[in-house]
Coordinates of C-alpha atoms and ligand atoms in Angstrom, one line a residue:
M1 CA 0.2 0.0 0.1
V2 CA 2.2 2.4 1.2
L3 CA 4.3 1.1 -1.7
E4 CA 1.8 2.0 -4.7
I5 CA 1.3 5.5 -2.7
S6 CA 5.1 7.1 -2.6
A7 CA 5.1 5.0 -6.7
T8 CA 2.6 7.8 -7.7
A9 CA 3.9 10.5 -6.2
T10 CA 6.3 10.2 -7.7
F11 CA 5.1 9.5 -11.0
G12 CA 3.2 12.7 -10.8
R13 CA 6.6 15.1 -9.8
L14 CA 7.6 13.0 -13.2
K15 CA 5.0 13.4 -15.8
M16 CA 6.2 17.3 -15.6
W17 CA 9.2 16.2 -16.8
P18 CA 9.8 15.1 -20.6
I19 CA 10.1 11.3 -19.1
S20 CA 6.5 10.8 -20.9
S21 CA 7.8 7.5 -21.3
F22 CA 7.2 5.7 -18.6
K23 CA 5.1 4.2 -17.9
K24 CA 3.8 4.2 -13.2
K25 CA 3.8 0.2 -13.3
T26 CA 8.1 0.8 -15.0
L27 CA 8.3 3.0 -11.4
A28 CA 6.9 0.3 -9.4
A29 CA 8.6 -2.4 -10.0
L30 CA 11.7 0.3 -10.1
L31 CA 11.0 0.7 -7.0
A32 CA 10.0 -2.3 -5.1
I33 CA 13.5 -3.5 -6.5
S34 CA 14.9 -0.7 -5.0
L35 CA 13.2 -1.1 -1.8
A36 CA 14.2 -5.4 -2.5
V37 CA 17.9 -3.9 -2.9
S38 CA 17.9 -1.5 0.5
V39 CA 16.3 -4.1 2.9
L40 CA 18.5 -6.9 1.6
L41 CA 21.5 -4.6 1.6
F42 CA 20.1 -3.8 5.0
L43 CA 20.5 -7.6 5.4
A44 CA 23.8 -8.0 4.5
L45 CA 25.0 -5.4 7.3
Q46 CA 23.9 -6.4 10.4
S47 CA 25.0 -10.4 9.3
Y48 CA 27.9 -8.3 8.6
M49 CA 28.2 -7.0 12.1
N50 CA 27.4 -10.1 13.8
W51 CA 30.2 -11.3 11.1
Q52 CA 32.8 -9.3 12.2
K53 CA 31.3 -9.5 16.4
N54 CA 32.5 -13.1 16.4
A55 CA 36.3 -12.9 14.7
E56 CA 37.0 -10.3 17.1
D57 CA 35.5 -12.4 19.3
S58 CA 37.4 -15.2 17.8
I59 CA 40.7 -13.0 18.6
Y60 CA 39.8 -12.3 21.5
A61 CA 39.3 -16.2 22.6
M62 CA 43.0 -17.2 21.0
S63 CA 44.9 -14.8 22.4
W64 CA 43.6 -16.0 25.8
E65 CA 47.6 -16.9 27.8
G66 CA 45.3 -18.2 30.5
F67 CA 45.3 -18.0 34.3
G68 CA 48.4 -16.9 35.8
P69 CA 49.0 -17.3 39.4
E70 CA 45.6 -18.4 41.5
R71 CA 45.4 -15.2 43.0
G72 CA 40.8 -15.1 43.6
L73 CA 39.4 -17.6 46.7
Y74 CA 38.4 -20.8 46.1
N75 CA 35.7 -21.8 49.1
F76 CA 32.6 -21.4 46.3
T77 CA 32.0 -23.2 43.1
V78 CA 30.5 -21.7 40.4
V79 CA 28.3 -23.7 38.2
T80 CA 27.0 -23.1 33.9
A81 CA 26.5 -25.6 31.0
M82 CA 26.9 -24.8 27.1
L83 CA 24.9 -27.9 25.1
D84 CA 23.4 -27.7 22.1
I85 CA 19.7 -27.1 21.7
G86 CA 20.1 -26.8 18.0
R87 CA 19.5 -23.2 17.7
G88 CA 22.0 -22.9 14.9
N89 CA 19.0 -24.2 13.1
W90 CA 15.8 -22.3 13.5
S91 CA 14.5 -20.7 11.4
E92 CA 13.7 -17.5 14.2
Q93 CA 16.1 -16.3 17.5
S94 CA 19.0 -17.9 15.5
R95 CA 22.1 -18.8 17.1
P96 CA 25.0 -20.9 16.8
Y97 CA 26.8 -23.4 19.3
N98 CA 30.1 -21.8 18.2
T99 CA 28.4 -18.0 18.3
Y100 CA 27.7 -18.4 22.3
L101 CA 31.0 -20.6 23.4
L102 CA 31.9 -17.6 22.6
Y103 CA 29.8 -15.6 24.4
M104 CA 31.2 -17.5 26.9
Q105 CA 34.6 -17.4 27.4
R106 CA 34.5 -13.5 29.4
M107 CA 32.4 -16.1 32.0
L108 CA 35.0 -18.8 31.4
R109 CA 38.2 -16.1 32.4
L110 CA 37.0 -15.8 35.9
D111 CA 39.8 -17.2 38.4
V112 CA 36.8 -19.4 40.5
N113 CA 36.0 -22.6 41.5
M114 CA 34.2 -24.2 38.0
V115 CA 31.8 -26.9 37.4
V116 CA 30.8 -26.4 33.4
F117 CA 28.2 -28.9 32.1
V118 CA 29.4 -29.3 27.8
E119 CA 28.8 -31.2 24.7
P120 CA 31.1 -33.3 23.2
K121 CA 32.5 -30.9 21.0
G122 CA 32.3 -27.4 23.1
K123 CA 34.9 -29.6 25.2
P124 CA 38.4 -28.8 23.7
F125 CA 37.3 -24.4 24.2
I126 CA 36.2 -24.8 27.9
E127 CA 39.7 -27.1 28.1
W128 CA 41.1 -24.0 26.7
M129 CA 39.8 -21.1 27.9
R130 CA 40.7 -21.8 31.0
R131 CA 44.3 -23.8 30.5
G132 CA 46.6 -22.5 34.1
R133 CA 43.5 -23.8 36.3
E134 CA 43.0 -27.4 35.6
K135 CA 42.5 -27.7 39.2
R136 CA 40.0 -25.5 39.6
T137 CA 38.1 -26.5 36.7
H138 CA 35.3 -29.8 36.6
I139 CA 34.0 -30.6 33.3
A140 CA 30.9 -32.3 32.6
V141 CA 30.4 -33.7 29.0
T142 CA 26.2 -33.6 28.5
T143 CA 24.3 -33.5 25.6
I144 CA 20.4 -32.4 25.9
K145 CA 18.9 -36.0 25.6
D146 CA 21.1 -37.1 29.8
L147 CA 19.0 -34.4 31.3
P148 CA 15.8 -36.1 33.3
Y149 CA 13.4 -33.7 32.2
Y150 CA 14.3 -34.2 28.7
R151 CA 12.0 -38.0 28.8
Y152 CA 9.3 -35.0 29.3
K153 CA 10.3 -34.0 25.2
D154 CA 7.0 -35.8 23.2
R155 CA 5.0 -34.4 26.5
M156 CA 6.2 -30.5 26.5
A157 CA 5.7 -30.8 22.3
E158 CA 1.7 -32.4 22.9
I159 CA 0.8 -29.4 25.5
M160 CA 2.2 -26.3 22.9
N161 CA 0.9 -28.2 20.2
S162 CA -3.1 -28.2 22.0
P163 CA -5.7 -25.4 21.6
E164 CA -5.5 -24.7 25.4
Y165 CA -2.4 -24.2 25.9
K166 CA -2.3 -21.7 22.5
K167 CA -5.4 -20.4 24.0
D168 CA -4.7 -15.9 24.8
N169 CA -0.8 -17.1 25.3
E170 CA 1.2 -14.2 24.5
L171 CA 3.9 -16.5 24.1
V172 CA 2.2 -17.9 21.9
A173 CA 1.3 -14.2 19.4
K174 CA 5.3 -13.9 20.0
K175 CA 6.7 -16.6 19.1
L176 CA 9.9 -16.6 22.4
C177 CA 11.0 -19.3 21.9
E178 CA 9.3 -21.2 25.0
S179 CA 6.2 -21.6 23.3
F180 CA 7.3 -23.5 21.1
V181 CA 10.6 -25.7 21.2
P182 CA 11.0 -28.0 23.6
E183 CA 14.4 -28.5 24.4
Y184 CA 15.0 -25.1 25.0
D185 CA 12.5 -24.6 28.1
I186 CA 14.2 -28.3 28.9
L187 CA 17.4 -27.1 29.4
Q188 CA 16.5 -23.8 31.3
L189 CA 14.7 -26.4 34.1
S190 CA 17.3 -28.6 34.3
K191 CA 19.7 -25.6 36.3
L192 CA 18.5 -26.7 39.4
Y193 CA 19.2 -30.4 38.3
L194 CA 22.9 -29.4 37.8
I195 CA 22.8 -28.1 40.5
N196 CA 21.6 -31.0 42.6
R197 CA 24.6 -32.9 40.5
T198 CA 27.1 -30.7 41.4
I199 CA 26.5 -30.5 45.4
T200 CA 26.1 -34.9 45.2
E201 CA 30.0 -34.8 43.7
N202 CA 31.4 -31.5 45.0
P203 CA 34.3 -31.5 42.6
F204 CA 35.6 -28.7 44.6
Q205 CA 34.6 -29.7 48.7
T206 CA 32.7 -26.5 48.4
K207 CA 29.2 -24.8 50.9
F208 CA 28.6 -22.9 48.2
F209 CA 27.2 -22.6 45.2
I210 CA 26.6 -20.6 41.9
W211 CA 24.8 -21.0 39.1
L212 CA 25.7 -18.1 35.9
D213 CA 23.9 -19.7 32.3
G214 CA 27.2 -20.1 30.2
G215 CA 26.1 -16.8 27.5
Y216 CA 25.9 -13.9 30.7
G217 CA 26.3 -11.2 30.4
H218 CA 25.3 -11.5 26.6
G219 CA 28.8 -11.4 24.9
E220 CA 29.5 -8.4 27.2
D221 CA 31.8 -8.3 28.9
I222 CA 30.3 -7.1 33.3
Y223 CA 33.1 -9.4 35.1
P224 CA 35.5 -7.8 37.5
K225 CA 38.2 -6.8 35.0
N226 CA 40.4 -8.8 37.3
R227 CA 38.8 -11.4 36.8
L228 CA 38.4 -11.7 40.6
W229 CA 35.5 -12.4 42.8
F230 CA 35.5 -11.9 46.1
P231 CA 31.7 -11.6 46.7
K232 CA 29.8 -10.1 49.1
N233 CA 25.6 -10.0 50.1
L234 CA 26.1 -13.8 49.7
F235 CA 27.3 -16.0 51.2
E236 CA 26.0 -14.6 54.4
F237 CA 22.2 -16.3 53.7
A238 CA 23.5 -19.5 52.7
D239 CA 20.2 -20.5 53.5
R240 CA 18.3 -18.5 50.8
A241 CA 17.9 -18.8 47.5
T242 CA 19.4 -15.8 46.6
F243 CA 17.9 -14.9 42.5
L244 CA 17.5 -11.0 41.0
E245 CA 14.3 -9.5 40.7
R246 CA 13.2 -7.4 37.7
T247 CA 10.6 -4.8 37.1
P248 CA 7.5 -5.8 38.1
G249 CA 9.0 -7.6 40.7
V250 CA 7.3 -10.8 42.0
K251 CA 4.6 -10.1 43.8
N252 CA 2.7 -8.0 41.8
L253 CA 2.6 -10.7 39.3
E254 CA 0.7 -13.1 42.7
E255 CA -2.3 -12.8 41.3
K256 CA -1.9 -13.4 38.4
Q257 CA 0.0 -17.1 38.8
K258 CA -2.4 -18.9 37.2
I259 CA -1.7 -17.9 33.8
L260 CA 2.3 -17.2 34.0
H261 CA 3.0 -19.7 32.1
K262 CA 0.5 -17.4 29.2
L263 CA 2.1 -14.7 30.0
S264 CA 6.1 -13.0 29.1
V265 CA 7.2 -11.9 32.0
N266 CA 10.0 -11.1 33.0
A267 CA 11.0 -10.8 37.0
M268 CA 12.8 -13.7 37.7
P269 CA 16.1 -14.0 36.0
G270 CA 16.8 -16.8 35.5
G271 CA 21.1 -16.3 34.5
F272 CA 21.9 -16.3 38.2
F273 CA 21.3 -17.8 41.5
A274 CA 23.2 -18.9 44.7
G275 CA 23.0 -20.3 47.6
G276 CA 24.4 -23.6 50.3
S277 CA 24.2 -27.3 49.4
K278 CA 20.6 -27.9 51.4
I279 CA 17.9 -25.3 49.6
L280 CA 19.2 -25.4 46.6
S281 CA 18.5 -29.1 46.6
A282 CA 15.0 -29.0 48.1
L283 CA 14.9 -26.5 45.8
Y284 CA 15.6 -28.6 43.2
A285 CA 13.3 -31.6 45.2
L286 CA 10.6 -29.4 44.6
Q287 CA 11.3 -28.4 40.9
V288 CA 10.0 -31.6 40.3
Q289 CA 7.4 -31.8 41.6
L290 CA 5.7 -28.4 40.5
V291 CA 7.2 -29.9 36.6
E292 CA 5.8 -33.6 36.9
E293 CA 2.1 -31.2 37.9
W294 CA 2.5 -28.3 35.5
M295 CA 2.9 -32.3 32.4
S296 CA -0.1 -34.3 33.8
S297 CA -1.8 -30.4 34.1
G298 CA -0.9 -29.0 31.0
I299 CA 0.9 -26.4 31.8
V300 CA 4.1 -25.7 29.6
D301 CA 7.7 -23.3 30.4
D302 CA 10.3 -21.9 31.4
D303 CA 12.5 -22.0 34.2
Q304 CA 11.3 -18.6 36.0
T305 CA 7.5 -18.9 35.5
A306 CA 8.8 -21.8 37.9
Y307 CA 10.9 -20.6 39.5
M308 CA 7.8 -17.6 40.4
L309 CA 5.6 -20.3 41.4
L310 CA 8.2 -22.2 43.9
Y311 CA 8.4 -18.5 45.4
Y312 CA 4.8 -18.1 46.1
K313 CA 4.6 -21.7 47.6
N314 CA 7.2 -21.3 49.6
P315 CA 8.7 -17.5 50.1
T316 CA 10.6 -17.5 53.3
M317 CA 13.1 -20.3 50.6
F318 CA 14.3 -17.7 48.9
R319 CA 15.9 -13.9 48.4
L320 CA 14.7 -11.2 46.3
V321 CA 17.7 -8.7 45.7
P322 CA 15.4 -5.3 43.0
A323 CA 18.1 -5.8 40.1
D324 CA 18.4 -5.6 36.4
W325 CA 19.5 -9.3 33.6
F326 CA 23.0 -8.4 33.9
D327 CA 24.1 -6.5 37.1
V328 CA 25.5 -9.6 39.4
F329 CA 29.0 -7.9 39.6
K330 CA 27.9 -4.1 40.2
L331 CA 25.9 -6.1 43.5
F332 CA 27.7 -9.3 44.8
N333 CA 30.9 -8.4 44.2
S334 CA 32.9 -6.8 46.7
E335 CA 36.4 -5.4 44.7
T336 CA 35.1 -2.8 42.1
S337 CA 37.7 -2.5 40.1
Ligands
NAG401 C1 35.4 -18.6 51.6 O1 36.3 -17.2 52.4 C2 36.0 -15.9 52.9 C3 37.0 -15.8 53.2 O2 37.8 -16.2 54.2 C4 35.7 -16.1 53.8 O3 34.3 -13.9 54.5 C5 33.8 -16.5 53.7 O4 32.7 -16.1 55.0 C6 34.4 -17.7 52.7 N1 32.8 -18.6 52.5 C7 32.5 -19.5 53.0 C8 30.7 -20.0 51.7 O5 32.8 -20.5 53.6
NAG402 C1 21.5 -28.5 13.0 O1 21.6 -29.0 11.6 C2 21.3 -30.6 10.4 C3 22.2 -30.6 9.1 O2 20.2 -31.0 8.3 C4 21.6 -31.7 11.9 O3 22.6 -32.4 11.1 C5 22.3 -31.7 12.8 O4 22.3 -32.7 13.6 C6 21.2 -30.1 13.7 N1 22.2 -30.2 14.2 C7 21.2 -30.7 15.7 C8 22.0 -29.3 17.0 O5 19.8 -30.7 15.7
NAG403 C1 20.2 -34.8 44.3 O1 21.2 -35.5 44.6 C2 20.6 -36.6 45.9 C3 21.9 -37.1 45.5 O2 22.9 -37.6 45.2 C4 19.7 -37.4 45.9 O3 19.9 -38.2 46.7 C5 18.0 -36.9 45.2 O4 17.5 -37.6 44.6 C6 18.5 -35.6 44.3 N1 17.5 -34.4 43.8 C7 16.6 -35.8 43.0 C8 15.0 -34.1 43.6 O5 17.0 -35.9 42.3

């Protein structure tokens, strides 16, 4: 519509010029072609910029010389994962596995005890980035099929395709992956499982555990410049699970809890959480029950909704700290350099 109008308008002006052989159709076609060319150029520019970011990140990773002498604090364990759910193959919101690994390098430079659950193909990269901290790195080769919630894959797909689930569902309307990719929800919901596994195996014999998403920071360097982490305002609260809380606040959504799995809200991000062994294991046991209930009542969603529902049932197990997505090192690090 817009194109036709502008074609006519331009043609109107052109008519006063002595180029009378120009036909309306030709002009419209030319305009359509130039529009298509600009769209293509825009897409090319965008993909060039993505490519450039990837290239810069690759060089940054290749130039990593490894860790020097130990200077950090090692009485807590950071747990993370980088598993492939085929996102590079998606038609929308697509991001290849390598891009994610390159995002992850900034977190891997943290001088802390770290447990990494990773795809076989990602292991060499983790080893490269953790050179010099072999004794403070535990790599657990894992694929999505090893996760206990993977057994719900078909049931999740069935729920996602059901009319009851699709009805009045903001996530479906916005085509968000949590509403149509079972593997995405399986992976997100499995963070507590991976934490429970780490607590059980406890390779570094610590009492305090911190989950950080492999892509935490989304390629931005939100980590301490000196790569050291001396947590503050965390260890004192080991008997509760510390989570970040975004606006409008978790409490403000409580009356919507019945339809929370159909709403696009991000009040309780899952990119970071922390606590002592007891509380995090207890939380996992409750989540296992919750996900079972979801499967039998036709509900599916990612971990954020699960944490919120667990909070409404057991508020004393949680400690919510007002923040935005990537505020962890602003809030919980005693060194600001
Ligand atoms: C770790 O060590 C620091 C410094 O000794 C101490 O303040 C902190 O409480 C310890 N944290 C845990 C979880 O043991
Ligand atoms: C992506 O697609 C390719 C080619 O179709 C396939 O070989 C590969 O297994 C897929 N990756 C994942 C993780 O599903
Ligand atoms: C968490 O790990 C412990 C120790 O291995 C295990 O006994 C427990 O069943 C796990 N929790 C759940 C909910 O599976």
